[in-house]
Coordinates of C-alpha atoms in Angstrom, one line a residue:
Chain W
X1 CA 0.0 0.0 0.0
X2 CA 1.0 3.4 -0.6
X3 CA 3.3 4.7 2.7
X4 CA 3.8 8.5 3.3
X5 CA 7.0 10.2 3.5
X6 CA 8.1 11.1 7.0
X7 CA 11.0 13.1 8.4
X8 CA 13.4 13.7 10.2
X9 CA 13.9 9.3 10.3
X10 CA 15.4 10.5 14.1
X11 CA 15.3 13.1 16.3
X12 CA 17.7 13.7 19.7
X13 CA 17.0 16.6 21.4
X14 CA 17.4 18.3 24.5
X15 CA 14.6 19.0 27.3
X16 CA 13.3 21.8 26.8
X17 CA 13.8 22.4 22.9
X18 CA 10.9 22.6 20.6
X19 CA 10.0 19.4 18.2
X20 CA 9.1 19.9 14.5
X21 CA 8.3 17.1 11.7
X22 CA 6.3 16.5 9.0
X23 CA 4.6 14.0 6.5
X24 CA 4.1 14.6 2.9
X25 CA 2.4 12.7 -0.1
X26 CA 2.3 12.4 -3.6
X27 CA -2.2 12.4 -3.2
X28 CA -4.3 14.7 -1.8
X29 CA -5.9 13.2 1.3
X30 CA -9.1 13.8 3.1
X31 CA -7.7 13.3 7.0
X32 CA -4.6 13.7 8.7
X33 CA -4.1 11.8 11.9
X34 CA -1.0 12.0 14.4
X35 CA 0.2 9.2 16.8
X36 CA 2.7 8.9 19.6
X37 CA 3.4 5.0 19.9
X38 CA 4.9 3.8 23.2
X39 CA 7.6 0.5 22.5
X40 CA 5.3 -2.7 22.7
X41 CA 2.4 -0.5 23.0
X42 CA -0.2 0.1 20.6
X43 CA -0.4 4.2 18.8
X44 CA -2.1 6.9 20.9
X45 CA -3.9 9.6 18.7
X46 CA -2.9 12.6 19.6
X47 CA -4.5 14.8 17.2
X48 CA -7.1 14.7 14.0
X49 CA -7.1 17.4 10.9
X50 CA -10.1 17.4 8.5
X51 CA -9.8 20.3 6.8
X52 CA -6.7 22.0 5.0
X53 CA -5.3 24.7 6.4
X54 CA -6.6 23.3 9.9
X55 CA -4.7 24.4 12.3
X56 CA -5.0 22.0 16.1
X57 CA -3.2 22.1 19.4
X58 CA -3.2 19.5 21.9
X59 CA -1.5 20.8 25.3
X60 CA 2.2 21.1 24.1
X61 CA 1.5 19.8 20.6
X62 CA 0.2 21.7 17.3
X63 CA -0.8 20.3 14.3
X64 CA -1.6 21.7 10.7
X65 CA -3.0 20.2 7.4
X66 CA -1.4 21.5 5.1
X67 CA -3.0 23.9 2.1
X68 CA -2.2 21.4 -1.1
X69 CA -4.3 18.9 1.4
X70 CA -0.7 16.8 0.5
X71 CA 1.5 17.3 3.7
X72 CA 1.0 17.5 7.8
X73 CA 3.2 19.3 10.2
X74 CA 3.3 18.3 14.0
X75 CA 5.3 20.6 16.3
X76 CA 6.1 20.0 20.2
X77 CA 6.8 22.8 22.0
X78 CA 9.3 22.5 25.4
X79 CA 10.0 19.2 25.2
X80 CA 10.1 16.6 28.2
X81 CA 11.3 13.1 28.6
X82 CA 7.9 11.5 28.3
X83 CA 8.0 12.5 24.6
X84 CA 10.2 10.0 23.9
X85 CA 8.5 7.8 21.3
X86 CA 8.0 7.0 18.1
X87 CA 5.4 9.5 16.1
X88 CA 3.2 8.2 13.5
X89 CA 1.6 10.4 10.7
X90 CA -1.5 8.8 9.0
X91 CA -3.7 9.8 6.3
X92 CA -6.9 8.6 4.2
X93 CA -7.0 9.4 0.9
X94 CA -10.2 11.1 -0.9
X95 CA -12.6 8.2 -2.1
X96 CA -11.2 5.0 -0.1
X97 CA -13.3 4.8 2.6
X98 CA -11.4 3.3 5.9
X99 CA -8.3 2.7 4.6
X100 CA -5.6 4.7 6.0
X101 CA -1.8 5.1 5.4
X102 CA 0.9 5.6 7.3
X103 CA 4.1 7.7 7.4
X104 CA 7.5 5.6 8.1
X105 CA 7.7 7.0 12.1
X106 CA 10.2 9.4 13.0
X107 CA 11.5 8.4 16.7
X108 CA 12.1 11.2 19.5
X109 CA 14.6 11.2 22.1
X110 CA 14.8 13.9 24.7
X111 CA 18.0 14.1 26.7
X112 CA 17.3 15.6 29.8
Chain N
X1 CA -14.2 7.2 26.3
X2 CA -11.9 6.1 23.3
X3 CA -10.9 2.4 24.3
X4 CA -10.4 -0.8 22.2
X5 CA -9.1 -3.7 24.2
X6 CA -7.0 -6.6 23.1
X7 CA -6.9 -10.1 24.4
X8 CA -3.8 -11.8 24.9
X9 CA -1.5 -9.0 26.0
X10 CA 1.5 -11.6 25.4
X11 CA 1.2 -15.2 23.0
X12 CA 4.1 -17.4 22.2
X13 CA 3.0 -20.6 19.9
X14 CA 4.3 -23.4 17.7
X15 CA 4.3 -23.7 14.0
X16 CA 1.0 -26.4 14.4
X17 CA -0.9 -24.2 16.9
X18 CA -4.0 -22.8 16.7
X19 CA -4.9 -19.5 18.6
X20 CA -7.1 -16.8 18.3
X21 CA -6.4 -13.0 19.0
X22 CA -9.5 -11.4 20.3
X23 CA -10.3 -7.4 20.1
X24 CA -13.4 -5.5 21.8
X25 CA -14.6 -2.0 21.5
X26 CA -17.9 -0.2 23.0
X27 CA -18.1 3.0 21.5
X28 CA -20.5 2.2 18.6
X29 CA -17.6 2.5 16.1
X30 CA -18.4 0.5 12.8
X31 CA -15.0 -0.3 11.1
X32 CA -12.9 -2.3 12.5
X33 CA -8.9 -3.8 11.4
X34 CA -6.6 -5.5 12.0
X35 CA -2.4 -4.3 11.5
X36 CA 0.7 -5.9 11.7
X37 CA 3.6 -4.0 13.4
X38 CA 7.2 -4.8 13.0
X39 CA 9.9 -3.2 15.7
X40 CA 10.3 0.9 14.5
X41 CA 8.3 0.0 11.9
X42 CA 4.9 1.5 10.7
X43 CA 1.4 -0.5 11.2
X44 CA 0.9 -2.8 8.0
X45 CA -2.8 -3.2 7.3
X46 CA -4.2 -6.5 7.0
X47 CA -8.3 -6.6 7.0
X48 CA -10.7 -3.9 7.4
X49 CA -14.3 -5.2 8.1
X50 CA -16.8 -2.5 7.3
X51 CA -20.2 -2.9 9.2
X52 CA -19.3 -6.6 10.2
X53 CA -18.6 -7.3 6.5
X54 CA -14.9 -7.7 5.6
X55 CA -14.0 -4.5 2.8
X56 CA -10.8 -4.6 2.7
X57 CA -7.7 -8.0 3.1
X58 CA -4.3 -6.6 1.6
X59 CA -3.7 -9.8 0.6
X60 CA -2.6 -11.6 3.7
X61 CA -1.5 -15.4 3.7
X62 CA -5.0 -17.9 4.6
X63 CA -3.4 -18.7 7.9
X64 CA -4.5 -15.7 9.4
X65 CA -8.7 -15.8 9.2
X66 CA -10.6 -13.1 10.6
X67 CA -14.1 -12.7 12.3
X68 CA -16.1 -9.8 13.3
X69 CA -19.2 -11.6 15.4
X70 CA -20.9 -8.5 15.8
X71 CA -20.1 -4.9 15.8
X72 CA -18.2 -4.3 18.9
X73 CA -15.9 -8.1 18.3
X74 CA -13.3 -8.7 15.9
X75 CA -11.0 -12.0 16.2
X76 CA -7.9 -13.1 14.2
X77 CA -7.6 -16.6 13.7
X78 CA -4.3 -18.1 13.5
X79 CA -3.3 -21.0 12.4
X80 CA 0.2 -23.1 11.1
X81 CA 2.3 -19.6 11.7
X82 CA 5.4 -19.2 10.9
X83 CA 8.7 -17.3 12.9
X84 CA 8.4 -14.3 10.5
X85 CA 4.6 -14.0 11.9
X86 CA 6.1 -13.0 14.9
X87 CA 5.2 -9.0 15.7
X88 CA 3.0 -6.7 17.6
X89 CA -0.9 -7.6 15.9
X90 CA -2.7 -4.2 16.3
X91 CA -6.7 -3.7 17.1
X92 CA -8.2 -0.5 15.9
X93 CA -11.6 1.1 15.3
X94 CA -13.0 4.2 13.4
X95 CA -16.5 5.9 13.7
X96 CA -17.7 5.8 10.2
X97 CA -17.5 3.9 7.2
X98 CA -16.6 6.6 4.6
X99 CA -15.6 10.0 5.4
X100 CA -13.8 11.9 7.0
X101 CA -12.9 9.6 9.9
X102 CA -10.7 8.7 12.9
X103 CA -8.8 5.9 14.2
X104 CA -8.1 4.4 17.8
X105 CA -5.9 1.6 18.4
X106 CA -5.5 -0.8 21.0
X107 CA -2.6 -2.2 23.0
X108 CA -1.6 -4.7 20.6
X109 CA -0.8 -8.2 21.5
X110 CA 2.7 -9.3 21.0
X111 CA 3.0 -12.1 19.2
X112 CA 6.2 -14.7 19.3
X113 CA 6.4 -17.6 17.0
X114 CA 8.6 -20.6 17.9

């Protein structure tokens, strides 16, 4: 199935720094989602975009769907070590109905 | 409340085993699916069952079977497995069946292969 392009692949950071990364596509797509995924734990949502342009915070995090309805940005502000993770863009597609893709993870680590 | 719930936490079985992986979720969601997680690697969809009917199976090998009872159950059948099986099997469930939508995993059950 089609996979989105994520970046940065890693991050290491230091507390207190502010987070930025983002998912693109080659397709326009209908949703954007954003995960946080735990190691041998299933992915979180963190936050949901519908519309483009959308712009959605959640505490410490920000997200925006991007105008060509073809990229995602997800920023965390001040960082803290329970950020560390693995974040997971996600997006369905116009006209598939329930069938949603996912970027390749870019993995946080926050050095206190 | 946004909770799907996932049955074994932890299963370890032979090549000739059968076992079944079972998922619940109350909210009135509609679609459910099942996904296949590698280490540091993104969920791999396997079956999508759209108002109890299976929609979607990204072409998965017969020895994994799935089930959705009724709308809040999904199972995963699995049968003659092999080592490269062996990964985190992830429960999820969305709202809607079309649309603009949203998805909420479970816990995963972590699945070893011997």
């Amino acid at each position: 199935g089609q996979q989105l392009n994520q970046s940065p692949q890693s991050m290491f950071i230091q507390e207190g720094e502010d987070v930025s990364m983002n998912c693109t596509s080659s397709s326009i797509f209908n949703t954007w989602l954003w995960y946080k995924q735990d190691p041998g734990e299933g992915p979180v949502l963190l936050i949901a975009l519908y519309k483009a342009g959308e712009l959605t915070s959640n505490g410490r995090l920000t997200a925006q769907f991007g105008i060509t309805r073809k990229d995602s940005f997800l920023n965390i502000s001040a960082s803290i070590p329970s950020d560390v993770g693995i974040y997971f863009c996600a997006g369905e597609p116009t006209n598939t109905g329930n069938q949603f893709y996912f970027g390749t993870g870019t993995s946080l680590t926050v050095i206190p | 409340d946004t909770e799907v719930t996932q049955t074994p936490k932890h299963l370890v079985m032979g090549m000739t085993n059968k076992k079944s992986l079972k998922c619940e979720q109350h909210m009135g969601h509609r679609a459910m699916y099942w996904y296949k997680q590698k280490a540091k690697k993104p969920p791999e969809l396997m079956f999508v069952y759209s108002y109890e009917k299976l929609s979607i199976n990204e072409s998965v090998p017969s020895r994994f079977s799935p089930e959705c009872p009724n709308s809040s159950l999904l199972n995963l059948h699995l049968h003659a497995l092999q080592p490269e099986d062996s990964a985190l099997y992830l429960c999820a469930s969305s709202p809607t069946s079309g649309g603009p939508d949203t998805q909420y995993f479970g816990p995963g059950t972590r699945l070893t292969v011997l």
